[in-house]
mmCIF file of C-alpha atoms in Angstrom:
data_model
loop_
_atom_site.group_PDB
_atom_site.id
_atom_site.type_symbol
_atom_site.label_atom_id
_atom_site.label_comp_id
_atom_site.label_asym_id
_atom_site.label_seq_id
_atom_site.Cartn_x
_atom_site.Cartn_y
_atom_site.Cartn_z
ATOM 1 C CA UNK H 1 2.569 28.984 3.153
ATOM 2 C CA UNK H 2 4.026 25.420 3.700
ATOM 3 C CA UNK H 3 2.010 22.229 3.573
ATOM 4 C CA UNK H 4 1.566 22.145 7.375
ATOM 5 C CA UNK H 5 -0.045 25.646 7.535
ATOM 6 C CA UNK H 6 -2.346 24.672 4.587
ATOM 7 C CA UNK H 7 -3.351 21.595 6.552
ATOM 8 C CA UNK H 8 -4.157 23.624 9.632
ATOM 9 C CA UNK H 9 -6.032 26.254 7.690
ATOM 10 C CA UNK H 10 -8.220 23.761 5.675
ATOM 11 C CA UNK H 11 -8.483 20.924 8.268
ATOM 12 C CA UNK H 12 -7.150 18.381 5.625
ATOM 13 C CA UNK H 13 -4.246 16.213 6.517
ATOM 14 C CA UNK H 14 -0.899 16.746 5.213
ATOM 15 C CA UNK H 15 -1.075 13.138 3.682
ATOM 16 C CA UNK H 16 -4.225 14.129 1.855
ATOM 17 C CA UNK H 17 -2.793 17.273 0.567
ATOM 18 C CA UNK H 18 0.245 15.433 -0.873
ATOM 19 C CA UNK H 19 -2.163 12.901 -2.461
ATOM 20 C CA UNK H 20 -4.075 15.792 -4.021
ATOM 21 C CA UNK H 21 -0.815 17.121 -5.462
ATOM 22 C CA UNK H 22 0.064 13.663 -6.758
ATOM 23 C CA UNK H 23 -3.183 13.477 -8.619
ATOM 24 C CA UNK H 24 -2.728 17.082 -10.142
ATOM 25 C CA UNK H 25 -5.598 18.757 -8.116
ATOM 26 C CA UNK H 26 -2.980 20.856 -6.211
ATOM 27 C CA UNK H 27 -0.069 22.485 -7.765
ATOM 28 C CA UNK H 28 2.311 24.154 -5.283
ATOM 29 C CA UNK H 29 5.475 25.920 -6.159
ATOM 30 C CA UNK H 30 8.743 24.252 -4.775
ATOM 31 C CA UNK H 31 11.602 25.968 -3.081
ATOM 32 C CA UNK H 32 15.041 25.127 -4.232
ATOM 33 C CA UNK H 33 15.286 22.761 -1.301
ATOM 34 C CA UNK H 34 12.021 21.066 -2.358
ATOM 35 C CA UNK H 35 9.532 22.464 0.015
ATOM 36 C CA UNK H 36 6.116 22.851 -1.184
ATOM 37 C CA UNK H 37 4.897 26.507 -1.068
ATOM 38 C CA UNK H 38 1.252 27.136 -1.448
ATOM 39 C CA UNK H 39 -0.463 30.538 -2.010
ATOM 40 C CA UNK H 40 -3.588 31.820 -0.364
ATOM 41 C CA UNK H 41 -5.617 30.534 -3.302
ATOM 42 C CA UNK H 42 -4.734 27.032 -2.340
ATOM 43 C CA UNK H 43 -7.058 27.299 0.643
ATOM 44 C CA UNK H 44 -10.014 27.897 -1.660
ATOM 45 C CA UNK H 45 -8.886 25.308 -3.910
ATOM 46 C CA UNK H 46 -8.791 22.645 -1.070
ATOM 47 C CA UNK H 47 -12.321 23.571 -0.285
ATOM 48 C CA UNK H 48 -13.440 23.078 -3.712
ATOM 49 C CA UNK H 49 -11.798 19.706 -3.864
ATOM 50 C CA UNK H 50 -13.533 18.695 -0.500
ATOM 51 C CA UNK H 51 -16.795 19.792 -1.949
ATOM 52 C CA UNK H 52 -16.378 17.753 -5.081
ATOM 53 C CA UNK H 53 -15.190 14.696 -3.255
ATOM 54 C CA UNK H 54 -18.197 14.783 -1.048
ATOM 55 C CA UNK H 55 -20.392 14.855 -4.139
ATOM 56 C CA UNK H 56 -18.688 11.519 -5.160
ATOM 57 C CA UNK H 57 -16.262 12.608 -7.715
ATOM 58 C CA UNK H 58 -12.776 11.192 -8.079
ATOM 59 C CA UNK H 59 -9.566 13.176 -8.012
ATOM 60 C CA UNK H 60 -8.962 12.568 -11.639
ATOM 61 C CA UNK H 61 -12.097 14.418 -12.693
ATOM 62 C CA UNK H 62 -11.737 16.858 -10.000
ATOM 63 C CA UNK H 63 -8.200 17.775 -11.425
ATOM 64 C CA UNK H 64 -9.881 18.231 -14.851
ATOM 65 C CA UNK H 65 -12.607 20.475 -13.399
ATOM 66 C CA UNK H 66 -10.051 22.465 -11.471
ATOM 67 C CA UNK H 67 -7.999 23.054 -14.791
ATOM 68 C CA UNK H 68 -11.170 24.301 -16.434
ATOM 69 C CA UNK H 69 -11.578 26.735 -13.424
ATOM 70 C CA UNK H 70 -8.056 28.055 -13.418
ATOM 71 C CA UNK H 71 -7.692 31.803 -13.967
ATOM 72 C CA UNK H 72 -4.986 31.408 -16.439
ATOM 73 C CA UNK H 73 -6.796 28.884 -18.496
ATOM 74 C CA UNK H 74 -9.717 30.118 -20.784
ATOM 75 C CA UNK H 75 -12.860 27.924 -20.868
ATOM 76 C CA UNK H 76 -11.856 25.637 -23.705
ATOM 77 C CA UNK H 77 -14.587 23.493 -25.771
ATOM 78 C CA UNK H 78 -13.069 20.424 -24.192
ATOM 79 C CA UNK H 79 -13.630 21.785 -20.661
ATOM 80 C CA UNK H 80 -17.131 22.811 -21.382
ATOM 81 C CA UNK H 81 -18.122 19.418 -22.914
ATOM 82 C CA UNK H 82 -16.372 17.561 -19.914
ATOM 83 C CA UNK H 83 -18.278 19.763 -17.506
ATOM 84 C CA UNK H 84 -21.573 19.260 -19.281
ATOM 85 C CA UNK H 85 -21.032 15.573 -19.205
ATOM 86 C CA UNK H 86 -20.185 15.553 -15.614
ATOM 87 C CA UNK H 87 -23.247 17.660 -14.709
ATOM 88 C CA UNK H 88 -25.554 15.228 -16.860
ATOM 89 C CA UNK H 89 -24.005 12.297 -14.834
ATOM 90 C CA UNK H 90 -24.660 13.899 -11.420
ATOM 91 C CA UNK H 91 -28.152 14.864 -12.349
ATOM 92 C CA UNK H 92 -28.802 11.333 -13.377
ATOM 93 C CA UNK H 93 -27.301 10.172 -10.121
ATOM 94 C CA UNK H 94 -29.668 12.591 -8.160
ATOM 95 C CA UNK H 95 -32.711 11.250 -9.977
ATOM 96 C CA UNK H 96 -31.801 7.591 -9.187
ATOM 97 C CA UNK H 97 -31.331 8.632 -5.421
ATOM 98 C CA UNK H 98 -34.680 10.367 -5.484
ATOM 99 C CA UNK H 99 -36.305 7.235 -6.921
ATOM 100 C CA UNK H 100 -34.678 5.133 -4.196
ATOM 101 C CA UNK H 101 -35.883 7.596 -1.509
ATOM 102 C CA UNK H 102 -39.421 7.498 -2.928
ATOM 103 C CA UNK H 103 -39.312 3.643 -2.777
ATOM 104 C CA UNK H 104 -38.106 3.768 0.792
ATOM 105 C CA UNK H 105 -40.899 6.255 1.871
ATOM 106 C CA UNK H 106 -43.523 4.074 0.176
ATOM 107 C CA UNK H 107 -42.261 0.981 2.109
ATOM 108 C CA UNK H 108 -42.163 2.780 5.355
ATOM 109 C CA UNK H 109 -45.611 4.153 4.852
ATOM 110 C CA UNK H 110 -47.224 0.566 4.389
ATOM 111 C CA UNK H 111 -48.574 -0.953 7.425
ATOM 112 C CA UNK H 112 -46.889 -4.223 8.557
ATOM 113 C CA UNK H 113 -48.678 -7.393 8.022
ATOM 114 C CA UNK H 114 -50.706 -8.293 11.095
ATOM 115 C CA UNK H 115 -50.071 -5.014 12.723
ATOM 116 C CA UNK H 116 -53.511 -3.599 12.456
ATOM 117 C CA UNK H 117 -52.332 -0.417 10.720
ATOM 118 C CA UNK H 118 -49.014 0.117 12.602
ATOM 119 C CA UNK H 119 -46.418 1.591 10.426
ATOM 120 C CA UNK H 120 -42.969 0.187 9.817
ATOM 121 C CA UNK H 121 -41.544 3.681 10.578
ATOM 122 C CA UNK H 122 -43.101 3.649 14.049
ATOM 123 C CA UNK H 123 -41.134 0.445 15.054
ATOM 124 C CA UNK H 124 -38.095 1.019 17.254
ATOM 125 C CA UNK H 125 -34.743 0.366 15.672
ATOM 126 C CA UNK H 126 -33.540 -3.278 15.958
ATOM 127 C CA UNK H 127 -29.981 -2.716 17.263
#
C-alpha cells in the first residue's frame, strides 16, 4: 500500500509517517520511481509507534525497540539490555507519578484554612 492508504488505515498523517521513516521506525520498500510501499504489517507497526509515543518514548528509542521486535532479528543481548533499561526507566517514572498523585490527593483532602471543614476539592473551578 502507498503512504496515503497507510495514513487512512492508521489515522496518522502522511507527514508523521514520513517522519517515522526518517527516524528509522518505519522501513518501507521503494518502487523504481521512488514511491513508498508498505506491507500490511506496517499498520501494526504504526500502532506500536503510537502506543510507545503516548507512553513518552522518543522515536530514537522506539526505532531501537522495533528493531528488537522484528521477525528477522533474533533477540540479541544488546536488545535485551536496552529493553530492560527502558522498562526500569518507565517503572521509575510511574513511581514518581504515583507519588505526585498521592501528594495532590493529600492536598485536596485537607480542609481549607477558615473553611470550617470544607474541602479544596469541593470548590468550583476558578476559570
